[in-house]
């Protein structure tokens, strides 16, 4: 039996009638860009994230880009972030004209180390972008404590609905940041049927600015306060996402159950490092990522057995060719570099059957002769 890394068809089958009904309604209404469907989804995501505002946009990359523009970040500025993340986190920093400053990760959680972020701040630093990697939140309160006045853009593309206990209270991904950003790329836990993104904030002035920036810098039609972007969410995506959102909590719980099953099944394998979830966090497991010293040999074994897997991420961003101009050398962020050599993500999607889970476990254990 082969097992895919992600099975979007299995999820679609459970919600097909509802989604198709809503999509047909949009088609009959012929209102495709923004509109009531987007406003409804924005209210739903704001409620989930416990933020005052949510603003839809075209994708998760634009969400980060617009967030920086809303904070007036541009040429001559620096933004501190993690090199162990999807490219968009730093590509957007470059694209607003600012300089990405990379600091290393905590090897246990794969998230940015707040002390290193604070140490990298200069007079030109305009924001820190922690990433809530693989479904668990970065220690945002620690970044706040070290840098009380620094804007924080929380890249929560992989972590919508994740939460973290801060000073005894559960805080949702995006809730405690200056601006939190989400992606609805199909492989995220809340995935659309195409591209989509959203920004959340507690600040009304920032919300107004983001609303303006996503529509060419204009609130009143044909009057442009500033030069913005065309980055709107469309109604077809919004109704799909509104249909899926009520299922998100159950899907995330199913991912956690799958993760616990694997972690128990790998407990006796000395060469497998199972995911560490900070006790303050509840992860939504966008990925179940193990560490294996002989990672590439295990990949070949899993390929032969038909087990879906992937390496997120094989080359940290400070060593990407496009960022050679920044001057980082190998060794600059050793934990990110080691993670890139050792990590492997296994199928953890909510619809995974117990037979599929057993097949994954048997294949991994078989590699270690167990
Ligand atoms: C997916 C992702 C993004 C970008 O989202 P898109 O919707 O694909 O543009 C940004 N940051 C992280 C960490 C992501 O995983």
XYZ file of N, CA and C in Angstrom, residues 119-350:
696
model
N 19.514 40.237 19.875
C 20.919 40.616 19.716
C 21.210 41.154 18.315
N 20.362 40.803 17.338
C 20.598 41.221 15.948
C 19.988 42.586 15.631
N 19.268 43.146 16.590
C 18.591 44.423 16.339
C 19.600 45.566 16.267
N 19.433 46.420 15.257
C 20.244 47.636 15.132
C 19.294 48.837 15.056
N 19.872 50.018 14.854
C 19.021 51.209 14.742
C 18.158 51.154 13.475
N 18.511 50.280 12.540
C 17.732 50.183 11.298
C 16.642 49.114 11.346
N 16.598 48.324 12.412
C 15.626 47.221 12.478
C 14.210 47.768 12.653
N 13.307 47.339 11.768
C 11.942 47.862 11.818
C 10.907 46.824 12.245
N 11.300 45.555 12.242
C 10.361 44.501 12.666
C 11.108 43.197 12.855
N 10.462 42.307 13.604
C 10.905 40.916 13.683
C 9.774 40.075 13.095
N 10.156 39.089 12.278
C 9.144 38.163 11.738
C 9.426 36.760 12.265
N 8.811 36.388 13.401
C 8.888 34.993 13.821
C 7.939 34.168 12.946
N 8.324 32.920 12.710
C 7.481 32.006 11.929
C 6.977 30.923 12.872
N 5.692 30.639 12.813
C 5.124 29.545 13.616
C 5.262 28.271 12.796
N 6.451 27.659 12.877
C 6.781 26.614 11.910
C 6.102 25.276 12.221
N 5.651 24.619 11.184
C 5.095 23.256 11.213
C 3.836 23.161 12.071
N 3.299 24.275 12.539
C 2.050 24.221 13.314
C 2.159 24.634 14.759
N 3.390 24.948 15.226
C 3.469 25.427 16.618
C 4.015 26.848 16.676
N 3.411 27.613 17.577
C 3.734 29.033 17.677
C 5.153 29.265 18.183
N 5.767 30.318 17.654
C 7.052 30.800 18.165
C 6.796 31.497 19.510
N 7.844 31.638 20.332
C 7.665 32.264 21.656
C 7.540 33.781 21.536
N 6.379 34.200 21.088
C 6.166 35.607 20.746
C 6.282 36.507 21.972
N 5.844 35.996 23.134
C 5.878 36.817 24.354
C 7.320 37.085 24.787
N 8.215 36.145 24.445
C 9.622 36.309 24.796
C 10.253 37.386 23.890
N 9.868 37.390 22.626
C 10.356 38.432 21.714
C 9.851 39.800 22.199
N 8.574 39.839 22.582
C 7.988 41.077 23.121
C 8.710 41.563 24.360
N 9.044 40.607 25.238
C 9.675 40.970 26.502
C 11.060 41.574 26.230
N 11.778 40.989 25.261
C 13.126 41.472 24.963
C 13.102 42.748 24.120
N 12.058 42.914 23.316
C 11.966 44.050 22.384
C 10.576 44.682 22.500
N 10.335 45.375 23.606
C 8.960 45.793 23.915
C 8.308 46.701 22.866
N 9.107 47.485 22.148
C 8.474 48.420 21.207
C 8.621 47.982 19.747
N 9.230 46.830 19.514
C 9.473 46.382 18.137
C 8.212 45.756 17.531
N 7.780 46.214 16.353
C 6.652 45.535 15.693
C 6.979 44.068 15.409
N 6.007 43.212 15.609
C 6.166 41.775 15.342
C 5.155 41.365 14.284
N 5.674 40.855 13.164
C 4.810 40.270 12.141
C 4.930 38.760 12.307
N 3.853 38.137 12.720
C 3.880 36.691 12.994
C 3.466 35.956 11.724
N 4.429 35.254 11.115
C 4.114 34.467 9.920
C 3.495 33.151 10.395
N 2.157 33.151 10.427
C 1.405 31.994 10.917
C 0.778 31.221 9.757
N 1.464 31.265 8.600
C 0.938 30.586 7.406
C 0.665 29.107 7.670
N 1.472 28.504 8.544
C 1.328 27.065 8.801
C 0.573 26.791 10.098
N 0.016 27.828 10.724
C -0.430 27.628 12.109
C -1.759 28.267 12.461
N -2.662 28.407 11.501
C -3.953 29.000 11.842
C -4.696 28.091 12.831
N -5.121 28.680 13.945
C -5.832 27.892 14.959
C -4.917 27.263 16.000
N -3.585 27.421 15.836
C -2.664 26.962 16.886
C -2.763 27.922 18.062
N -2.362 27.453 19.236
C -2.399 28.351 20.395
C -1.249 28.080 21.338
N -1.037 29.090 22.201
C 0.108 29.053 23.119
C -0.321 29.691 24.432
N 0.037 29.048 25.523
C -0.311 29.599 26.830
C 0.714 30.663 27.201
N 0.235 31.903 27.292
C 1.105 33.027 27.614
C 0.593 33.653 28.909
N 1.449 33.703 29.923
C 1.052 34.223 31.237
C -0.265 33.606 31.704
N -0.395 32.306 31.514
C -1.570 31.603 32.034
C -2.810 31.669 31.154
N -2.722 32.330 29.998
C -3.902 32.472 29.119
C -3.583 31.927 27.733
N -4.512 31.188 27.168
C -4.308 30.713 25.791
C -4.383 31.883 24.815
N -3.378 32.003 23.956
C -3.384 33.017 22.902
C -3.335 32.313 21.555
N -4.148 32.773 20.640
C -4.215 32.147 19.322
C -3.083 32.653 18.427
N -2.714 31.864 17.446
C -1.752 32.330 16.440
C -2.276 33.625 15.825
N -1.444 34.637 15.807
C -1.816 35.940 15.258
C -2.346 36.916 16.287
N -2.838 36.412 17.401
C -3.532 37.275 18.375
C -2.620 38.296 19.035
N -1.418 37.882 19.378
C -0.541 38.746 20.178
C 0.453 39.540 19.335
N 0.418 39.356 18.018
C 1.370 40.046 17.144
C 0.857 41.440 16.778
N 1.755 42.249 16.244
C 1.315 43.519 15.666
C 0.425 43.219 14.460
N 0.915 42.311 13.613
C 0.130 41.792 12.493
C 0.440 40.295 12.381
N -0.588 39.485 12.306
C -0.414 38.053 12.049
C -0.819 37.768 10.615
N -0.125 36.819 9.980
C -0.435 36.540 8.574
C -0.725 35.058 8.374
N -1.727 34.782 7.528
C -2.123 33.410 7.219
C -2.070 33.173 5.721
N -1.871 31.911 5.364
C -1.956 31.483 3.963
C -3.053 30.437 3.847
N -3.801 30.507 2.751
C -4.792 29.468 2.460
C -4.368 28.628 1.261
N -3.060 28.573 1.011
C -2.532 27.660 -0.008
C -3.121 26.266 0.266
N -3.442 25.516 -0.785
C -4.175 24.258 -0.574
C -3.558 23.273 0.423
N -2.231 23.291 0.597
C -1.629 22.324 1.519
C -1.561 22.813 2.963
N -2.044 24.015 3.237
C -2.069 24.469 4.633
C -3.252 23.814 5.343
N -3.287 23.906 6.668
C -4.356 23.215 7.392
C -5.734 23.723 7.017
N -5.852 25.023 6.748
C -7.086 25.561 6.176
C -6.741 26.003 4.756
N -6.966 25.112 3.814
C -6.535 25.355 2.440
C -7.720 25.667 1.533
N -7.545 26.651 0.684
C -8.571 26.960 -0.305
C -8.435 26.072 -1.529
N -9.230 26.395 -2.541
C -9.145 25.673 -3.810
C -8.443 26.586 -4.815
N -7.297 27.102 -4.369
C -6.515 28.076 -5.114
C -5.747 28.888 -4.090
N -5.249 30.039 -4.485
C -4.488 30.886 -3.560
C -5.408 31.749 -2.699
N -4.914 32.093 -1.527
C -5.629 33.025 -0.658
C -4.765 33.339 0.539
N -5.025 34.471 1.193
C -4.269 34.832 2.387
C -5.066 35.779 3.255
N -4.576 36.009 4.476
C -5.265 36.941 5.370
C -4.288 37.513 6.383
N -4.594 38.751 6.821
C -3.818 39.397 7.871
C -4.756 39.685 9.033
N -4.251 39.537 10.264
C -5.068 39.869 11.428
C -4.320 40.884 12.284
N -5.076 41.737 12.954
C -4.462 42.753 13.822
C -5.488 43.233 14.848
N -4.967 43.782 15.943
C -5.840 44.384 16.960
C -5.924 45.901 16.770
N -5.199 46.436 15.788
C -4.998 47.877 15.665
C -5.810 48.427 14.484
N -6.699 49.354 14.784
C -7.591 49.839 13.723
C -6.859 50.627 12.636
N -5.859 51.399 13.030
C -5.126 52.180 12.021
C -4.390 51.244 11.062
N -3.835 50.172 11.612
C -3.155 49.195 10.746
C -4.170 48.495 9.846
N -5.301 48.162 10.397
C -6.355 47.532 9.588
C -6.755 48.438 8.422
N -6.959 49.726 8.712
C -7.367 50.658 7.646
C -6.294 50.724 6.558
N -5.057 50.737 6.986
C -3.943 50.816 6.036
C -3.879 49.557 5.172
N -4.078 48.393 5.801
C -4.039 47.129 5.059
C -5.186 47.055 4.050
N -6.350 47.532 4.446
C -7.515 47.546 3.533
C -7.194 48.389 2.302
N -6.526 49.503 2.542
C -6.180 50.420 1.468
C -5.098 49.820 0.571
N -4.068 49.244 1.226
C -2.934 48.719 0.459
C -3.336 47.574 -0.472
N -4.337 46.792 -0.087
C -4.703 45.643 -0.928
C -5.480 46.066 -2.166
N -6.003 47.299 -2.170
C -6.757 47.785 -3.329
C -6.099 49.045 -3.888
N -4.853 48.924 -4.319
C -4.142 50.018 -4.993
C -4.072 51.296 -4.172
N -4.063 51.166 -2.843
C -3.920 52.357 -2.007
C -5.135 53.262 -2.012
N -6.260 52.696 -2.366
C -7.448 53.535 -2.505
C -8.598 53.012 -1.656
N -9.272 53.908 -0.961
C -10.488 53.532 -0.234
C -11.675 53.959 -1.083
N -11.640 55.213 -1.487
C -12.684 55.740 -2.358
C -12.240 55.463 -3.803
N -13.130 54.903 -4.598
C -12.761 54.498 -5.951
C -12.147 55.664 -6.736
N -11.021 55.380 -7.367
C -10.280 56.328 -8.210
C -9.655 57.495 -7.446
N -9.592 57.376 -6.096
C -8.817 58.337 -5.315
C -7.754 57.538 -4.565
N -6.463 57.803 -4.883
C -5.381 56.974 -4.353
C -4.539 57.756 -3.357
N -4.660 57.371 -2.085
C -3.915 58.022 -1.011
C -2.434 57.669 -1.101
N -2.155 56.473 -1.611
C -0.783 55.993 -1.751
C -0.806 54.922 -2.827
N 0.391 54.496 -3.221
C 0.469 53.426 -4.213
C 0.435 52.087 -3.480
N -0.602 51.315 -3.767
C -0.712 50.018 -3.105
C -0.525 48.882 -4.083
N -1.301 47.831 -3.889
C -1.167 46.603 -4.675
C -2.552 46.127 -5.112
N -2.563 45.198 -6.052
C -3.786 44.450 -6.305
C -3.626 43.115 -5.599
N -4.175 43.012 -4.396
C -4.040 41.769 -3.630
C -5.341 41.493 -2.894
N -6.308 41.016 -3.667
C -7.639 40.809 -3.092
C -7.938 39.319 -3.005
N -8.764 38.974 -2.031
C -9.225 37.592 -1.917
C -10.483 37.470 -2.755
N -10.649 36.353 -3.435
C -11.876 36.257 -4.221
C -12.937 35.403 -3.553
N -14.168 35.674 -3.960
C -15.335 35.106 -3.275
C -15.360 33.583 -3.376
N -14.902 33.033 -4.487
C -14.906 31.566 -4.611
C -14.030 30.948 -3.520
N -12.870 31.530 -3.277
C -12.007 31.011 -2.207
C -12.664 31.222 -0.844
N -13.268 32.403 -0.666
C -13.851 32.722 0.646
C -14.958 31.735 1.015
N -15.819 31.361 0.070
C -16.906 30.438 0.432
C -16.377 29.021 0.675
N -15.349 28.625 -0.058
C -14.728 27.318 0.214
C -14.168 27.319 1.639
N -13.444 28.401 1.978
C -12.800 28.475 3.297
C -13.828 28.568 4.417
N -14.930 29.298 4.184
C -15.987 29.366 5.205
C -16.645 28.003 5.403
N -16.737 27.229 4.335
C -17.308 25.877 4.474
C -16.355 24.964 5.248
N -15.054 25.173 5.081
C -14.073 24.301 5.740
C -13.790 24.698 7.186
N -13.899 25.997 7.479
C -13.463 26.504 8.787
C -14.099 25.775 9.984
N -15.414 25.467 9.941
C -15.997 24.759 11.107
C -15.372 23.387 11.361
N -14.692 22.829 10.365
C -14.057 21.516 10.525
C -12.614 21.618 11.023
N -12.058 22.823 11.025
C -10.616 22.971 11.263
C -10.181 22.385 12.610
N -10.948 22.652 13.659
C -10.548 22.174 14.990
C -10.483 20.648 15.019
N -11.472 19.992 14.416
C -11.483 18.517 14.401
C -10.341 17.992 13.539
N -10.066 18.660 12.432
C -8.957 18.222 11.575
C -7.619 18.356 12.313
N -7.465 19.463 13.036
C -6.211 19.657 13.767
C -6.077 18.615 14.882
N -7.200 18.285 15.519
C -7.171 17.251 16.567
C -6.784 15.899 15.962
N -7.286 15.611 14.777
C -6.933 14.344 14.108
C -5.443 14.320 13.771
N -4.904 15.466 13.344
C -3.456 15.538 13.083
C -2.670 15.284 14.367
N -3.147 15.847 15.485
C -2.443 15.614 16.759
C -2.485 14.140 17.147
N -3.634 13.495 16.910
C -3.721 12.054 17.220
C -2.749 11.257 16.358
N -2.673 11.593 15.085
C -1.719 10.892 14.212
C -0.290 11.106 14.700
N -0.004 12.340 15.101
C 1.343 12.666 15.577
C 1.678 11.862 16.827
N 0.735 11.793 17.758
C 0.977 11.040 18.992
C 1.207 9.564 18.688
N 0.454 9.053 17.727
C 0.607 7.644 17.334
C 2.021 7.392 16.818
N 2.491 8.228 15.915
C 3.854 8.067 15.380
C 4.897 8.179 16.481
N 4.739 9.196 17.315
C 5.755 9.451 18.344
C 5.872 8.256 19.285
N 4.737 7.644 19.613
C 4.774 6.444 20.450
C 5.424 5.288 19.688
N 5.091 5.194 18.387
C 5.589 4.064 17.590
C 7.092 4.170 17.299
N 7.644 5.381 17.389
C 9.073 5.572 17.104
C 9.902 5.701 18.391
N 9.243 5.550 19.532
C 9.894 5.882 20.806
C 11.182 5.094 21.033
N 11.232 3.847 20.545
C 12.420 3.025 20.811
C 13.487 3.162 19.720
N 13.258 4.028 18.742
C 14.241 4.186 17.661
C 15.226 5.292 18.039
N 16.425 4.878 18.407
C 17.402 5.839 18.920
C 17.782 6.889 17.871
N 17.684 6.526 16.591
C 18.111 7.450 15.536
C 16.992 8.330 14.989
N 15.816 8.260 15.602
C 14.712 9.113 15.145
C 14.399 10.134 16.234
N 14.540 11.392 15.908
C 14.138 12.462 16.818
C 12.717 12.858 16.475
N 11.786 12.584 17.392
C 10.383 12.912 17.123
C 10.125 14.379 17.483
N 9.047 14.972 16.948
C 8.825 16.407 17.161
C 8.719 16.772 18.635
N 9.333 17.883 18.966
C 9.220 18.436 20.317
C 8.220 19.596 20.269
N 7.160 19.460 21.025
C 6.200 20.568 21.130
C 6.418 21.232 22.484
N 6.729 22.522 22.442
C 6.892 23.310 23.663
C 5.665 23.074 24.556
N 5.879 22.759 25.847
C 4.726 22.495 26.732
C 3.702 23.647 26.753
N 4.128 24.857 26.402
C 3.181 25.981 26.361
C 2.318 25.958 25.101
N 2.668 25.110 24.149
C 1.999 25.152 22.840
C 1.011 24.020 22.629
N -0.021 24.324 21.840
C -0.826 23.276 21.219
C -0.600 23.405 19.717
N 0.035 22.374 19.135
C 0.383 22.424 17.711
C -0.794 21.978 16.863
N -0.868 22.500 15.664
C -1.850 21.976 14.699
C -1.167 21.060 13.677
N 0.106 20.780 13.873
C 0.828 19.800 13.038
C 0.575 19.975 11.546
N 0.894 21.133 11.034
C 0.898 21.262 9.567
C 1.874 20.240 8.985
N 2.941 19.983 9.723
C 3.869 18.912 9.350
C 4.213 18.098 10.592
N 4.430 16.800 10.377
C 5.026 15.940 11.406
C 6.451 15.690 10.946
N 7.392 16.337 11.615
C 8.771 16.385 11.109
C 9.722 15.715 12.088
N 10.355 14.645 11.608
C 11.346 13.946 12.433
C 12.748 14.382 12.021
N 13.697 14.078 12.884
C 15.117 14.272 12.572
C 15.777 12.917 12.489
N 16.523 12.713 11.416
C 17.227 11.450 11.224
C 18.610 11.760 10.670
N 19.672 11.292 11.348
C 21.019 11.564 10.829
C 21.208 11.018 9.408
N 20.737 9.782 9.136
C 20.872 9.223 7.779
C 19.618 9.519 6.980
N 19.257 10.780 6.924
C 17.991 11.191 6.342
C 17.844 10.755 4.894
N 18.871 10.967 4.072
C 18.715 10.711 2.649
C 18.587 9.212 2.344
N 19.220 8.387 3.165
C 19.042 6.936 2.999
C 17.611 6.529 3.363
N 17.082 7.127 4.422
C 15.688 6.843 4.787
C 14.735 7.286 3.677
N 15.035 8.409 3.057
C 14.187 8.877 1.942
C 14.127 7.848 0.833
N 15.281 7.300 0.493
C 15.303 6.295 -0.578
C 14.485 5.076 -0.198
N 14.622 4.661 1.056
C 13.851 3.527 1.554
C 12.347 3.825 1.453
N 11.937 5.018 1.867
C 10.510 5.367 1.819
C 10.021 5.480 0.377
N 10.866 5.970 -0.497
C 10.506 6.014 -1.923
C 10.206 4.611 -2.437
N 11.082 3.683 -2.085
C 10.910 2.297 -2.550
C 9.623 1.694 -2.004
N 9.224 2.117 -0.817
C 8.009 1.581 -0.184
C 6.750 2.371 -0.558
N 6.906 3.441 -1.331
C 5.729 4.226 -1.728
C 5.162 5.100 -0.624
N 6.002 5.499 0.306
C 5.550 6.359 1.408
C 5.879 7.820 1.080
N 4.846 8.643 1.019
C 5.044 10.065 0.727
C 5.797 10.750 1.853
N 6.679 11.657 1.491
C 7.462 12.388 2.497
C 8.052 13.600 1.797
N 8.568 14.528 2.585
C 9.221 15.678 1.972
C 10.193 16.304 2.959
N 11.125 17.082 2.422
C 12.080 17.779 3.275
C 11.728 19.265 3.285
N 11.226 19.716 4.406
C 10.995 21.151 4.624
C 11.972 21.587 5.699
N 13.110 22.202 5.389
C 13.493 22.790 4.109
C 14.921 22.368 3.822
N 15.264 22.029 2.595
C 16.583 21.452 2.332
C 17.741 22.450 2.303
N 17.460 23.725 2.114
C 18.538 24.727 2.108
C 18.049 25.962 2.853
N 18.679 26.293 3.998
C 18.205 27.453 4.756
C 18.373 28.732 3.942
N 17.543 29.710 4.271
C 17.455 30.886 3.394
C 18.733 31.709 3.373
N 19.515 31.699 4.467
C 20.734 32.526 4.455
C 21.761 31.988 3.469
N 21.584 30.725 3.004
C 22.524 30.146 2.036
C 21.928 30.049 0.627
N 20.754 30.615 0.413
C 20.156 30.592 -0.924
C 20.966 31.492 -1.863
N 21.120 31.058 -3.121
C 21.902 31.864 -4.069
C 21.408 33.311 -4.174
N 20.104 33.513 -4.116
C 19.572 34.877 -4.297
C 19.960 35.801 -3.148
N 20.353 35.215 -2.010
C 20.743 36.040 -0.865
C 22.260 36.069 -0.645
N 23.004 35.623 -1.668
C 24.472 35.656 -1.549
C 24.948 37.082 -1.276
N 24.217 38.073 -1.805
C 24.622 39.476 -1.616
C 24.629 39.892 -0.148
N 23.936 39.116 0.705
C 23.908 39.455 2.130
C 25.185 39.010 2.840
N 25.925 38.092 2.202
C 27.247 37.743 2.720
C 27.285 36.664 3.782
N 26.192 35.928 3.967
C 26.240 34.839 4.955
C 27.062 33.682 4.416
N 27.811 33.041 5.314
C 28.591 31.859 4.944
C 28.041 30.652 5.702
N 28.392 29.473 5.221
C 28.019 28.275 5.950
C 28.582 28.367 7.361
N 27.759 27.970 8.337
C 28.168 28.089 9.725
C 27.553 29.292 10.419
N 26.951 30.193 9.642
C 26.361 31.400 10.241
C 25.153 31.046 11.120
N 24.387 30.056 10.703
C 23.213 29.622 11.467
C 23.267 28.097 11.557
N 24.143 27.575 12.433
C 24.436 26.135 12.415
C 23.236 25.235 12.684
N 22.342 25.656 13.561
C 21.188 24.780 13.851
C 20.237 24.708 12.660
N 20.084 25.804 11.944
C 19.238 25.781 10.747
C 19.863 24.883 9.692
N 21.189 24.948 9.585
C 21.902 24.133 8.594
C 21.797 22.648 8.954
N 21.940 22.330 10.237
C 21.827 20.933 10.664
C 20.393 20.431 10.450
N 19.423 21.268 10.780
C 18.021 20.872 10.565
C 17.788 20.562 9.092
N 18.333 21.379 8.204
C 18.143 21.154 6.769
C 18.693 19.803 6.320
N 19.728 19.323 7.011
C 20.306 18.025 6.649
C 19.540 16.857 7.262
N 18.813 17.103 8.372
C 18.260 15.983 9.148
C 16.745 15.828 9.090
N 16.020 16.858 8.685
C 14.561 16.786 8.838
C 13.893 15.980 7.729
N 12.772 15.382 8.104
C 11.944 14.653 7.145
C 10.501 14.706 7.643
N 9.600 15.143 6.775
C 8.190 15.239 7.153
C 7.426 14.042 6.604
N 6.577 13.471 7.468
C 5.811 12.251 7.136
C 4.317 12.584 7.042
N 3.538 11.720 6.405
C 2.093 11.993 6.246
C 1.387 12.118 7.594
N 0.710 13.237 7.828
C 0.020 13.441 9.118
C -1.389 13.998 8.893
N -1.809 14.033 7.623
C -3.095 14.675 7.290
C -4.254 13.986 8.030
N -5.317 14.758 8.311
C -6.369 14.259 9.205
C -7.088 13.002 8.715
